[in-house]
Short mmCIF file of C-alpha atoms in Angstrom, two decimals:
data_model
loop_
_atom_site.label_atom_id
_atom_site.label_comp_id
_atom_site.label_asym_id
_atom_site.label_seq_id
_atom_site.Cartn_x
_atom_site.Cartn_y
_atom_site.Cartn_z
CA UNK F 378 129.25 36.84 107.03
CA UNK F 379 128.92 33.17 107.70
CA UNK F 380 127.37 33.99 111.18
CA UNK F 381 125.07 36.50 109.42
CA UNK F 382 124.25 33.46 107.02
CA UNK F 383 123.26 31.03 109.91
CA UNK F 384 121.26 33.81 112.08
CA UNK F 385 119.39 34.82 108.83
CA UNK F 386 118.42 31.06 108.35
CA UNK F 387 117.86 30.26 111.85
CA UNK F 388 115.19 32.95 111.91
CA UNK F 389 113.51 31.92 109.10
CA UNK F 390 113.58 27.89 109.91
CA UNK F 391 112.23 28.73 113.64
CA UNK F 392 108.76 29.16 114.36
CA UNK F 393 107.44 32.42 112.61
CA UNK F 394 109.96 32.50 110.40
CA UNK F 395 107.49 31.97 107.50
CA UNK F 396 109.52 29.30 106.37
CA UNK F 397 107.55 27.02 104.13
CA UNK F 398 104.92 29.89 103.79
CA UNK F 399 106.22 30.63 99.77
CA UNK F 400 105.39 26.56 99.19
CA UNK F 401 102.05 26.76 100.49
CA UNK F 402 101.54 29.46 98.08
CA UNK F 403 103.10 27.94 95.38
CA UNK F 404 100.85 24.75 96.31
CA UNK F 405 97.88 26.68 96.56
CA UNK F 406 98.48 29.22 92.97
CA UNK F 407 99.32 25.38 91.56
CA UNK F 408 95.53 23.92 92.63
CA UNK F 409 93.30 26.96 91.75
CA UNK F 410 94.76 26.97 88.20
CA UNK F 411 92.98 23.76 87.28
CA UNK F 412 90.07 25.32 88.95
CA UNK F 413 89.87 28.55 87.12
CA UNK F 414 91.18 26.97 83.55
CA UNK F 415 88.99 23.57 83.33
CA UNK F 416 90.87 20.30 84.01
CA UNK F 417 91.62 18.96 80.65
CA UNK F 418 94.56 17.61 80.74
CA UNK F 419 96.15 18.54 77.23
CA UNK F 420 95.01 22.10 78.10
CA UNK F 421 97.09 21.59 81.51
CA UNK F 422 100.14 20.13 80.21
CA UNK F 423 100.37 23.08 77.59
CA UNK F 424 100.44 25.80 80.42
CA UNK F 425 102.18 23.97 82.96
CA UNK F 426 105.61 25.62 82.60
CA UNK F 427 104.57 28.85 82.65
CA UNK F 428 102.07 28.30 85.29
CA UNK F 429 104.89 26.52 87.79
CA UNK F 430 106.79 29.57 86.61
CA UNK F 431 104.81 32.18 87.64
CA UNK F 432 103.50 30.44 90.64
CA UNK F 433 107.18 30.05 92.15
CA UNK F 434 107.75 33.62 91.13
CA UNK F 435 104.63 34.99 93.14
CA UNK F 436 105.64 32.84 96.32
CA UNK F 437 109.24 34.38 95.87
CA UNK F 438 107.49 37.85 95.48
CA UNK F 439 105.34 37.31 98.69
CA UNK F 440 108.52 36.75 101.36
CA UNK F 441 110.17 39.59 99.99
CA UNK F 442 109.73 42.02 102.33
CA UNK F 443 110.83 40.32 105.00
CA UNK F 444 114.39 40.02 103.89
CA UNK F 445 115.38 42.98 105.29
CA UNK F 446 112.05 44.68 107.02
CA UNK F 447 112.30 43.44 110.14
CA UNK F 448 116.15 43.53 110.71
CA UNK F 449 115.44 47.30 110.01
CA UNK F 450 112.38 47.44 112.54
CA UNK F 451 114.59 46.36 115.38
CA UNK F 452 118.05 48.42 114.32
CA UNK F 453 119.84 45.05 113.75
CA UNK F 454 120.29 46.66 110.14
CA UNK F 455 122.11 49.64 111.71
CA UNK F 456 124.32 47.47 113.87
CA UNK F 457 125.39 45.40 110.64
CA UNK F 458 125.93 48.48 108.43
CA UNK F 459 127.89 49.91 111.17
CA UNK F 460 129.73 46.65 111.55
CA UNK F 461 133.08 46.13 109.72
CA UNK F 462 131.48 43.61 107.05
CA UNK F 463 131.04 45.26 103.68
CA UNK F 464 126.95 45.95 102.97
CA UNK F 465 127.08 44.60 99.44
CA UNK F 466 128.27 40.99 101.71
CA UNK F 467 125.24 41.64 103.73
CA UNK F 468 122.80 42.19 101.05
CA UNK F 469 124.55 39.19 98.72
CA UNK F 470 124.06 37.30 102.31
CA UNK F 471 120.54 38.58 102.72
CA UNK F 472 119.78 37.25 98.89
CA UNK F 473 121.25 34.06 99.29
CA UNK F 474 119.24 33.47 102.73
CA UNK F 475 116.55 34.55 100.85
CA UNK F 476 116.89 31.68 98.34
CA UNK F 477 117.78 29.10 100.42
CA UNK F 478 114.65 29.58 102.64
CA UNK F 479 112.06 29.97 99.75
CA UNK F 480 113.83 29.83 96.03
CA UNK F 481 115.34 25.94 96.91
CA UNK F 482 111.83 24.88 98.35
CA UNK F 483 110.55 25.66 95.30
CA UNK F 484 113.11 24.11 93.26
CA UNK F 485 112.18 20.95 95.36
CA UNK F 486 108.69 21.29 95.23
CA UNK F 487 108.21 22.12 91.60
CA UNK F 488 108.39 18.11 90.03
CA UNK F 489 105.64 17.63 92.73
CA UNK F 490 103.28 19.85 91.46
CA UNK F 491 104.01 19.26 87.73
CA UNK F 492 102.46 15.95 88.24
CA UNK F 493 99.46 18.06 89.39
CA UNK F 494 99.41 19.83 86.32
CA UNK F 495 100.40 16.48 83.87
CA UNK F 496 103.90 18.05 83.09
CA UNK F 497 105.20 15.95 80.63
CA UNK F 498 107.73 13.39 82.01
CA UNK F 499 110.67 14.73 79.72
CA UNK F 500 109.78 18.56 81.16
CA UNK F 501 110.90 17.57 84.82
CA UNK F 502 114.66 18.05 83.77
CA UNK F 503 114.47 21.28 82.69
CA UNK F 504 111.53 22.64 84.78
CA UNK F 505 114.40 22.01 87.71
CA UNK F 506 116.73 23.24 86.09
CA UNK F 507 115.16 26.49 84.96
CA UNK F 508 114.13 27.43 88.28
CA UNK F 509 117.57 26.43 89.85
CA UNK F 510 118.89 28.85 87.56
CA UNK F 511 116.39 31.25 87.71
CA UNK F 512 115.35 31.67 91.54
CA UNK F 513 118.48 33.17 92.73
CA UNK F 514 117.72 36.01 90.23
CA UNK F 515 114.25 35.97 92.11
CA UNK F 516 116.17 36.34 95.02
CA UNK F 517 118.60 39.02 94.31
CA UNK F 518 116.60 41.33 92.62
CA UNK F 519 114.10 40.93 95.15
CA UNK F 520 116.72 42.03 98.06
CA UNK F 521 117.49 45.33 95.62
CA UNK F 522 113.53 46.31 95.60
CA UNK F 523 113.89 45.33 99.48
CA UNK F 524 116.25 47.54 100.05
CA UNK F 525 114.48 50.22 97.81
CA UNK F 526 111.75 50.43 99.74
CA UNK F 527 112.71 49.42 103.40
CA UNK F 528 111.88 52.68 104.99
CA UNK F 529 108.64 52.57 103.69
CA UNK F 530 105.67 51.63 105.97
CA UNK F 531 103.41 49.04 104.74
CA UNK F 532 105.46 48.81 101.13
CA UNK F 533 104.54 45.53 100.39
CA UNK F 534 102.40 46.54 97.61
CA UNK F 535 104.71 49.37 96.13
CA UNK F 536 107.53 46.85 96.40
CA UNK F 537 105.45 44.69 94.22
CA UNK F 538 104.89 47.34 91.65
CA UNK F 539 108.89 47.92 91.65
CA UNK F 540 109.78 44.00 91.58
CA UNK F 541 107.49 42.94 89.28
CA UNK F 542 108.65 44.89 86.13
CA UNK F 543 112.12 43.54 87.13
CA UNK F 544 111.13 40.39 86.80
CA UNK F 545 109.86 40.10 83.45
CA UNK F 546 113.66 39.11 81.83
CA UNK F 547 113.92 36.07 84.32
CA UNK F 548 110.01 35.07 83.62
CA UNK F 549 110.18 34.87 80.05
CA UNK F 550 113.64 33.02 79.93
CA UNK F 551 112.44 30.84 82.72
CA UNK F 552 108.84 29.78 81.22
CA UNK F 553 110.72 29.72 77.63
CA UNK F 554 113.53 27.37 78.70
CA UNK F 555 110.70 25.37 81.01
CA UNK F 556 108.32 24.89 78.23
CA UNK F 557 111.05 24.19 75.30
CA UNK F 558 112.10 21.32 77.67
CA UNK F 559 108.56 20.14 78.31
CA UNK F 560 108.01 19.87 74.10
CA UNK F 561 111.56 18.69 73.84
CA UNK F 562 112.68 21.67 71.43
CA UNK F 563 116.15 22.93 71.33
CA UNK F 564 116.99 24.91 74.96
CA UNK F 565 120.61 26.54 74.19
CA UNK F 566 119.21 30.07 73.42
CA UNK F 567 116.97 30.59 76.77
CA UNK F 568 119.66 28.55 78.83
CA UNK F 569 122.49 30.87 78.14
CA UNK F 570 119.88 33.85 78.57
CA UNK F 571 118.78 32.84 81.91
CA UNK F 572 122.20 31.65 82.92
CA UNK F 573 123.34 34.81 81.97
CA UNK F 574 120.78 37.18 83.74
CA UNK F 575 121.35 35.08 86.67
CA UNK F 576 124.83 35.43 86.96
CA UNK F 577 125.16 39.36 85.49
CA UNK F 578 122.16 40.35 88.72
CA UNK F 579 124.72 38.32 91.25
CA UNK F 580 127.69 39.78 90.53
CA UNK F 581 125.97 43.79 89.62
CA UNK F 582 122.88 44.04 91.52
CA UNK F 583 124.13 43.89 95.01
CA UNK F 584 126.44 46.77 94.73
CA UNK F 585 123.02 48.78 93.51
CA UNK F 586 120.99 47.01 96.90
CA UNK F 587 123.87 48.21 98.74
CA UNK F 588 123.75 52.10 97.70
CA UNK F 589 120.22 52.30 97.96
CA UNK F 590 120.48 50.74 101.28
CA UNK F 591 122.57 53.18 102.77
CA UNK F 592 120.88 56.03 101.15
CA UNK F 593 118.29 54.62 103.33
CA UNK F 594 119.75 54.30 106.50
CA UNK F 595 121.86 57.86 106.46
CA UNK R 80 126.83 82.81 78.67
CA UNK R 81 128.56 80.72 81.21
CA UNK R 82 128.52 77.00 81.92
CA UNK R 83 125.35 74.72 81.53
CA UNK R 84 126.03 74.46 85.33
CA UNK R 85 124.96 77.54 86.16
CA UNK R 86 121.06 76.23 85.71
CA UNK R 87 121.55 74.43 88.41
CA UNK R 88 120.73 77.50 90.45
CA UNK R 89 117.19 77.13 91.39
CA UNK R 90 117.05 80.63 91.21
CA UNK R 91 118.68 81.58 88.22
CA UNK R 92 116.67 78.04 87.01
CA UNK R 93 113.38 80.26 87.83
CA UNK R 94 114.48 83.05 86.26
CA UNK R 95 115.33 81.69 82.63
CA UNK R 96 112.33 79.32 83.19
CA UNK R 97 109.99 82.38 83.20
CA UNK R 98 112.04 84.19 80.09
CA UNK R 99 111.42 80.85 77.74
CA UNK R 100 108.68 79.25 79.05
CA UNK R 101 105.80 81.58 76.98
CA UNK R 102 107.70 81.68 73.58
CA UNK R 103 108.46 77.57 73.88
CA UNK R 104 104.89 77.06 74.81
CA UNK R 105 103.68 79.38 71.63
CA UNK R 106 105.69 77.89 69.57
CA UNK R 107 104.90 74.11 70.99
CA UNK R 108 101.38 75.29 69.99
CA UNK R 109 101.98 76.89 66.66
CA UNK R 110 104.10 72.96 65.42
CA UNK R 111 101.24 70.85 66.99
CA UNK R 112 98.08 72.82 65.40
CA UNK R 113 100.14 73.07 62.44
CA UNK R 114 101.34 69.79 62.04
CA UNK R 115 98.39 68.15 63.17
CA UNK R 116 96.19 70.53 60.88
CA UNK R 117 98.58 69.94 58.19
CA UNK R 118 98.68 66.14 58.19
CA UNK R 119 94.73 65.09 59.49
CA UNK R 120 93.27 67.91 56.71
CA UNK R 121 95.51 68.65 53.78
CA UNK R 122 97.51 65.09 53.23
CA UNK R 123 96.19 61.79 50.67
CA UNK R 124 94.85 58.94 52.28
CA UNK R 125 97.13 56.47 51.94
CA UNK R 126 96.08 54.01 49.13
CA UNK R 127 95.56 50.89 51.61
CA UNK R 128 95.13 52.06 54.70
CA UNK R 129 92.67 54.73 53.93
CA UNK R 130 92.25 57.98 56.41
CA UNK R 131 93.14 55.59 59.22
CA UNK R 132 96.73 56.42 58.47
CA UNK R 133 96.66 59.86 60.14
CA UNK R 134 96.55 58.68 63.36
CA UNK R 135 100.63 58.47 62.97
CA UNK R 136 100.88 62.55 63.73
CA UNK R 137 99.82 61.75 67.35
CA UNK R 138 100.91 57.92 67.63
CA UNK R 139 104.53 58.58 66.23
CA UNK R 140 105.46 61.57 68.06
CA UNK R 141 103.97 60.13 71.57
CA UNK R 142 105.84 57.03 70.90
CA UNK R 143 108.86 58.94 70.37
CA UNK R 144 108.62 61.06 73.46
CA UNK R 145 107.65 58.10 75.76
CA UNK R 146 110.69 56.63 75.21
CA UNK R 147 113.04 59.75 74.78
CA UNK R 148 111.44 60.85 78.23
CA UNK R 149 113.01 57.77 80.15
CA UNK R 150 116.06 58.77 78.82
CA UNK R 151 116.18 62.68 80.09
CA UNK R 152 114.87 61.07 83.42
CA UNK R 153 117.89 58.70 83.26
CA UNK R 154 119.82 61.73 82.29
CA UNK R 155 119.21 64.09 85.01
CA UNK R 156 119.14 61.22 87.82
CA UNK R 157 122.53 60.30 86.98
CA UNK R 158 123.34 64.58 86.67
CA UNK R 159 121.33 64.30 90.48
CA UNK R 160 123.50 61.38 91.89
CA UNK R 161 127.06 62.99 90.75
CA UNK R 162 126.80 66.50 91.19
CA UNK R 163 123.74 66.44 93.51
CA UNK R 164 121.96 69.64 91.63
CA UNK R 165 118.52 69.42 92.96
CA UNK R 166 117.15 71.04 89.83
CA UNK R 167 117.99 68.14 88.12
CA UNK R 168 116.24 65.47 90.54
CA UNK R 169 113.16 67.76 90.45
CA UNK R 170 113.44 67.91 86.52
CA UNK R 171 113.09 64.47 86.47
CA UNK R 172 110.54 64.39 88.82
CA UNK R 173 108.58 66.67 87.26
CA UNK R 174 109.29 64.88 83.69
CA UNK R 175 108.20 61.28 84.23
CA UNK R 176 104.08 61.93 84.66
CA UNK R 177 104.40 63.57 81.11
CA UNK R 178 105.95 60.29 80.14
CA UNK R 179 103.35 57.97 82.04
CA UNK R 180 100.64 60.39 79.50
CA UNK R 181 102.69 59.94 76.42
CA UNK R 182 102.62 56.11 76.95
CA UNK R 183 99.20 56.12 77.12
CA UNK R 184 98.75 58.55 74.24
CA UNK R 185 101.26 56.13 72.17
CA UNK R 186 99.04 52.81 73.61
CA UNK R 187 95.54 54.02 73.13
CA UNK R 188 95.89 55.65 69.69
CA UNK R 189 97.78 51.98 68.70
CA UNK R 190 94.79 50.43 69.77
CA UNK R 191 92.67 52.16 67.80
CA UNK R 192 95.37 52.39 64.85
CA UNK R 193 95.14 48.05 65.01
CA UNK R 194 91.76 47.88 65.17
CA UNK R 195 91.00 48.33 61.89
CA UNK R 196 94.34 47.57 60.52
CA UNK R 197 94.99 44.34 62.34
CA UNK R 198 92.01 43.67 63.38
CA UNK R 199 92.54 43.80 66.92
CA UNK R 200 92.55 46.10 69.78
CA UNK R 201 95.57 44.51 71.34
CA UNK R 202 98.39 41.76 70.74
CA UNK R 203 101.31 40.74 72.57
CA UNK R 204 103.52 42.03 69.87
CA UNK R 205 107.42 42.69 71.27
CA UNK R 206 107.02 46.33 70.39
CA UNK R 207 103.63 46.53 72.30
CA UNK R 208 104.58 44.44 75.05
CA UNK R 209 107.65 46.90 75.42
CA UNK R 210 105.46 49.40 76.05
CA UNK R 211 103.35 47.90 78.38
CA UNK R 212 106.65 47.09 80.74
CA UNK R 213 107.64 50.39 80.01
CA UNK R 214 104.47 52.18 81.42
CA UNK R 215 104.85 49.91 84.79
CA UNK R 216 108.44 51.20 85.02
CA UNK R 217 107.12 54.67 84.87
CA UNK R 218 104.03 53.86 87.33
CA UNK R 219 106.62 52.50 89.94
CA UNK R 220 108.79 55.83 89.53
CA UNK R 221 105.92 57.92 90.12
CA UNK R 222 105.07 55.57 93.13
CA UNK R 223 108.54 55.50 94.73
CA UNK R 224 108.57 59.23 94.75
CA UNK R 225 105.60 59.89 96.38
CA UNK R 226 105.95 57.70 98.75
CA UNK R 227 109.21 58.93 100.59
CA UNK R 228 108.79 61.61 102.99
CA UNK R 229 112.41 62.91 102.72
CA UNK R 230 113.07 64.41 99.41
CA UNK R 231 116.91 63.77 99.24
CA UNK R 232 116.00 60.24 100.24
CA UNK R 233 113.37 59.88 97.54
CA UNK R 234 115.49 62.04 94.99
CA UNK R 235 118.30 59.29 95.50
CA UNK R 236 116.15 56.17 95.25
CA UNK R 237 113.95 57.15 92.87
CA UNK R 238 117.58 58.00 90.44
CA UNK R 239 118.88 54.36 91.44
CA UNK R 240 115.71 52.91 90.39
CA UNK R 241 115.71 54.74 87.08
CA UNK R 242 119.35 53.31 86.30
CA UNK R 243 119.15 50.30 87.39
CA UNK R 244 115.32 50.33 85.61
CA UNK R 245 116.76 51.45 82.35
CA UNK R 246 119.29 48.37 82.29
CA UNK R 247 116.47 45.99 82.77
CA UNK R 248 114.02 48.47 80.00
CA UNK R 249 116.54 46.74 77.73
CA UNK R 250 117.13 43.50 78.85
CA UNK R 251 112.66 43.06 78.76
CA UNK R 252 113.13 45.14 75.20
CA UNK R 253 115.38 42.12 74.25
CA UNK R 254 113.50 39.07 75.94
CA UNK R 255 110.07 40.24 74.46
CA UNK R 256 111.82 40.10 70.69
CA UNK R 257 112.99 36.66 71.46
CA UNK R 258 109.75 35.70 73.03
CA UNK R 259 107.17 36.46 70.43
CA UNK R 260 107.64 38.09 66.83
CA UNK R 261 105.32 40.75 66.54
CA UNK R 262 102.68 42.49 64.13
CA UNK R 263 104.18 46.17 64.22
CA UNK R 264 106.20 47.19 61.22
CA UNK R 265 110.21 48.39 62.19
CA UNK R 266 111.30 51.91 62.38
CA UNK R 267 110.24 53.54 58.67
CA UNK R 268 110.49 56.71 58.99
CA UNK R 269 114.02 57.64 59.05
CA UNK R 270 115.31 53.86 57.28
CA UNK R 271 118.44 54.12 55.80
CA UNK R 272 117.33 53.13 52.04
CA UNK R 273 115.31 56.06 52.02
CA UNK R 274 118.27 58.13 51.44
CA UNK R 275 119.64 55.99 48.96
CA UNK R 276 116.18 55.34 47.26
CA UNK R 277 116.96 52.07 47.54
CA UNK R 278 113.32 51.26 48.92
CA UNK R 279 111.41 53.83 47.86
CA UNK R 280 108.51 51.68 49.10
CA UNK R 281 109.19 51.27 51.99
CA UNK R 282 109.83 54.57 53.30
CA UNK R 283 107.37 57.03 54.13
CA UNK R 284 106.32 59.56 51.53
CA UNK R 285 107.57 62.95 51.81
CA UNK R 286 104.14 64.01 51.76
CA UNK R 287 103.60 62.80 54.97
CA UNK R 288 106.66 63.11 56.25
CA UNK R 289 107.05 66.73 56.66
CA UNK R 290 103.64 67.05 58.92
CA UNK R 291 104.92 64.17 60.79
CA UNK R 292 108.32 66.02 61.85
CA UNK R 293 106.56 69.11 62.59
CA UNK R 294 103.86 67.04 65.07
CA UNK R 295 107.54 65.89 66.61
CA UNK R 296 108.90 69.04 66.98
CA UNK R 297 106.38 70.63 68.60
CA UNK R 298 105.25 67.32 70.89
CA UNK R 299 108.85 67.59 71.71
CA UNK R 300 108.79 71.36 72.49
CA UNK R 301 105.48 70.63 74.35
CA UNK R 302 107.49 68.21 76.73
CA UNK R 303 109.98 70.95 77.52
CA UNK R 304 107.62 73.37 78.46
CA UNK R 305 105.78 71.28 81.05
CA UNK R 306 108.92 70.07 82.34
CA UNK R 307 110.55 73.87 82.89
CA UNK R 308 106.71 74.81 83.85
CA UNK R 309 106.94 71.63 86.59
CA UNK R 310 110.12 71.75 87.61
CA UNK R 311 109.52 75.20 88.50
CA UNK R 312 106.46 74.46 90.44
CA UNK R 313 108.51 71.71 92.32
CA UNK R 314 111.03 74.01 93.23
CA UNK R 315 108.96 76.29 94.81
CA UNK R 316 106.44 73.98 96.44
CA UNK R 317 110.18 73.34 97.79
CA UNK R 318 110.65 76.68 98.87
CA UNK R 319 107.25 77.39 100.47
CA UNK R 320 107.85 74.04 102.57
CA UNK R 321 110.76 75.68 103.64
CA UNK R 322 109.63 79.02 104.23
CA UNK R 323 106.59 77.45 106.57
CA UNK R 324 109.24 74.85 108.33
CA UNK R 325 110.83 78.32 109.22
CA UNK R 326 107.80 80.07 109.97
CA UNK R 327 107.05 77.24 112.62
CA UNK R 328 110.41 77.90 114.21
CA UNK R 329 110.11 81.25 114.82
#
């Protein structure tokens, strides 16, 4: 599994990998909003949060597909499900990958571009914090629609669709606890929500990614 | 009269589909023209809200079924992925565009319900927002079914999805409440003081209440027909696949 681990990040930190591809996004999504809501700053600072929220979401959405698409293009997913390692390992693998190559990036990249959008300097805690907490959800429900629709040519767009609805939980936890920190309001109630989304998806959703993923490769 | 399991017989499916499928579908007919007759022509406007009020016979009953559908579909996918009875994958197949229509039905005649009332066409109200998700959960149903070429496949996803869906129908159900406190009124219809008369106000008024329950039976006797009607025509769209798979054999 560790092997697994290092191939899957190896892939994605070598050229083509698309590493670094979900930050552009998240860059880019973070300078059009300024563009498309006016640059006043108080206007900014009140939809910062959520906007940092969504954008990291929509750059976790966009590498999605690639978790497990192109291990199934060239068979490597057959090999591995054939393989002695249990497939709810590979897809918890596949999820963590996932978040190390885009949902940490983000988590890095996320103070950056609240200065951007005139966070307010006691948000930064929490805005980290949130999406620490919240990406690996990202992640892992993102490897279950993966593995819902891996069979499927060209389902970027249906995955989508699937994901997105999935997501809502995590998003409103995530911008609630983000934007409760940023106005310095009490965080306990969205913390323990989001901590506990996080942590129910890790330790149920894989064994759901796992079934549909063999459903798919019978 | 055997086992429930016998049904599962496409055939035997076909044939009790074509015994009840007329009288349901009369009688689906007979509760809605009733009930709606009943409750848009020979009820009281209701002392605030004026003749705006009757829009509940269609917005109720919609609402109802939108929900109610999810839960057959959850029903028969988890009926699909035990005993693998492909009736019951087609049944919810066949159920969940119904449900996409009676989401609509349920958000367009709110819309029109708030404008006058609230004043608005729309608000992000938990109850509304609930809906929303919910209509995106059918949409992606719909989608993941058609398409997968290989039934089985698709029959097996598409049941995974709706579990798995369902648990996070609830957990959005939840997050909306906590993220926004809404405009709608609570459940009234069936609230437990009106049994008690402990808020007579509050409840609603017999007079309305009886059209109301006969709109809900027969919107709910509606849903079964299509769903025997489609299930029917899935199973032998099924069949004729077959037969011309065969065909090309031969």
């Amino acid at each position: 599994m560790k092997a697994l681990l290092f191939r899957d990040l190896k892939l994605a930190f070598r050229a083509g990998g698309g590493f670094g591809l979900g930050i552009a996004f998240f860059l880019i999504v973070v300078i059009l909003v300024p563009f498309s809501v006016g640059p006043e700053s108080g206007l900014l600072t009140k939809i910062a949060p959520g906007v940092l929220w969504l954008g990291a979401l929509l750059a976790c959405l966009l590498s999605l597909d690639r978790i497990l698409a192109l291990d199934w293009e060239d068979g490597t997913l057959d090999l591995v499900a054939t393989s002695p390692l249990p497939l709810e390992g590979v897809v918890s693998v596949k999820a963590l990958a996932h978040w190390i190559t885009t949902g940490v990036p983000l988590v890095v990249a996320a103070p950056v571009f609240g200065v951007l959008l005139n966070l307010p300097p006691q948000g930064f805690v929490w805005l980290v914090a949130s999406l620490a907490l919240g990406t690996p959800a990202l992640s892992v429900i993102g490897t279950f629609g993966a593995a819902l629709t891996v069979g499927i040519k060209r389902g970027g767009l249906l995955l989508s669709l699937l994901i997105l609805p999935l997501y809502v939980p995590t998003l409103i936890f995530g911008a609630e606890l983000a934007r409760r920190g940023a106005v310095g309001q009490e965080v306990t109630t969205p913390l323990l929500m989001l901590a506990g989304i996080t942590f129910g998806v890790i330790a149920l959703l894989p064994f759901a990614s796992a079934l549909v993923l063999r459903m798919n490769l019978r | 009269m055997g086992s429930i399991w016998e049904y599962a017989n496409p055939v035997k499916f076909s044939q009790t589909v074509s015994r009840f499928l007329l009288p349901v579908a009369i009688l689906a007919a007979i509760a809605t023209i009733v009930g709606l007759i009943w409750g848009f022509f020979f009820t009281p406007d209701d002392y605030r809200q004026g003749a705006t009020v009757k829009i509940i016979y269609l917005h109720v009953p919609s609402a109802l079924m939108a929900i109610n559908i999810w839960f057959m579909m959850l029903v028969t996918s988890l009926i699909w992925l035990v005993r693998r009875h492909h009736v019951s994958a087609l049944a919810a197949k066949a159920a969940a565009p119904v449900g996409v229509v009676m989401t609509l039905i349920a958000l367009w005649t709110g819309a029109v319900w708030g404008q006058p009332m609230w004043g608005t066409w729309w608000a992000w109200d938990p109850r509304l927002t609930s809906f929303l998700i919910l209509f995106l959960f059918y949409l992606g149903y719909i989608a993941l079914w058609e398409a997968i070429d290989n039934p089985d496949t698709a029959a097996d996803l598409t049941a995974v999805l709706c579990i798995v869906g369902s648990v996070f129908a609830m957990l959005s159900r939840y997050a909306v409440n906590f993220w926004n406190q809404g405009l709608h009124q609570g459940a009234s219809i069936m609230r437990a003081g009106a049994v008690t008369g402990a808020d007579t106000e509050e409840k609603v008024s017999n007079v309305f209440f009886y059209p109301l329950m006969m709109c809900i039976v027969g919107f709910v006797l509606f849903f079964v027909a299509l769903v025997l009607l489609r299930t029917r025509t899935e199973i032998h769209k099924r069949r004729t696949r077959a037969l011309l798979a065969r065909e090309r054999l031969a």
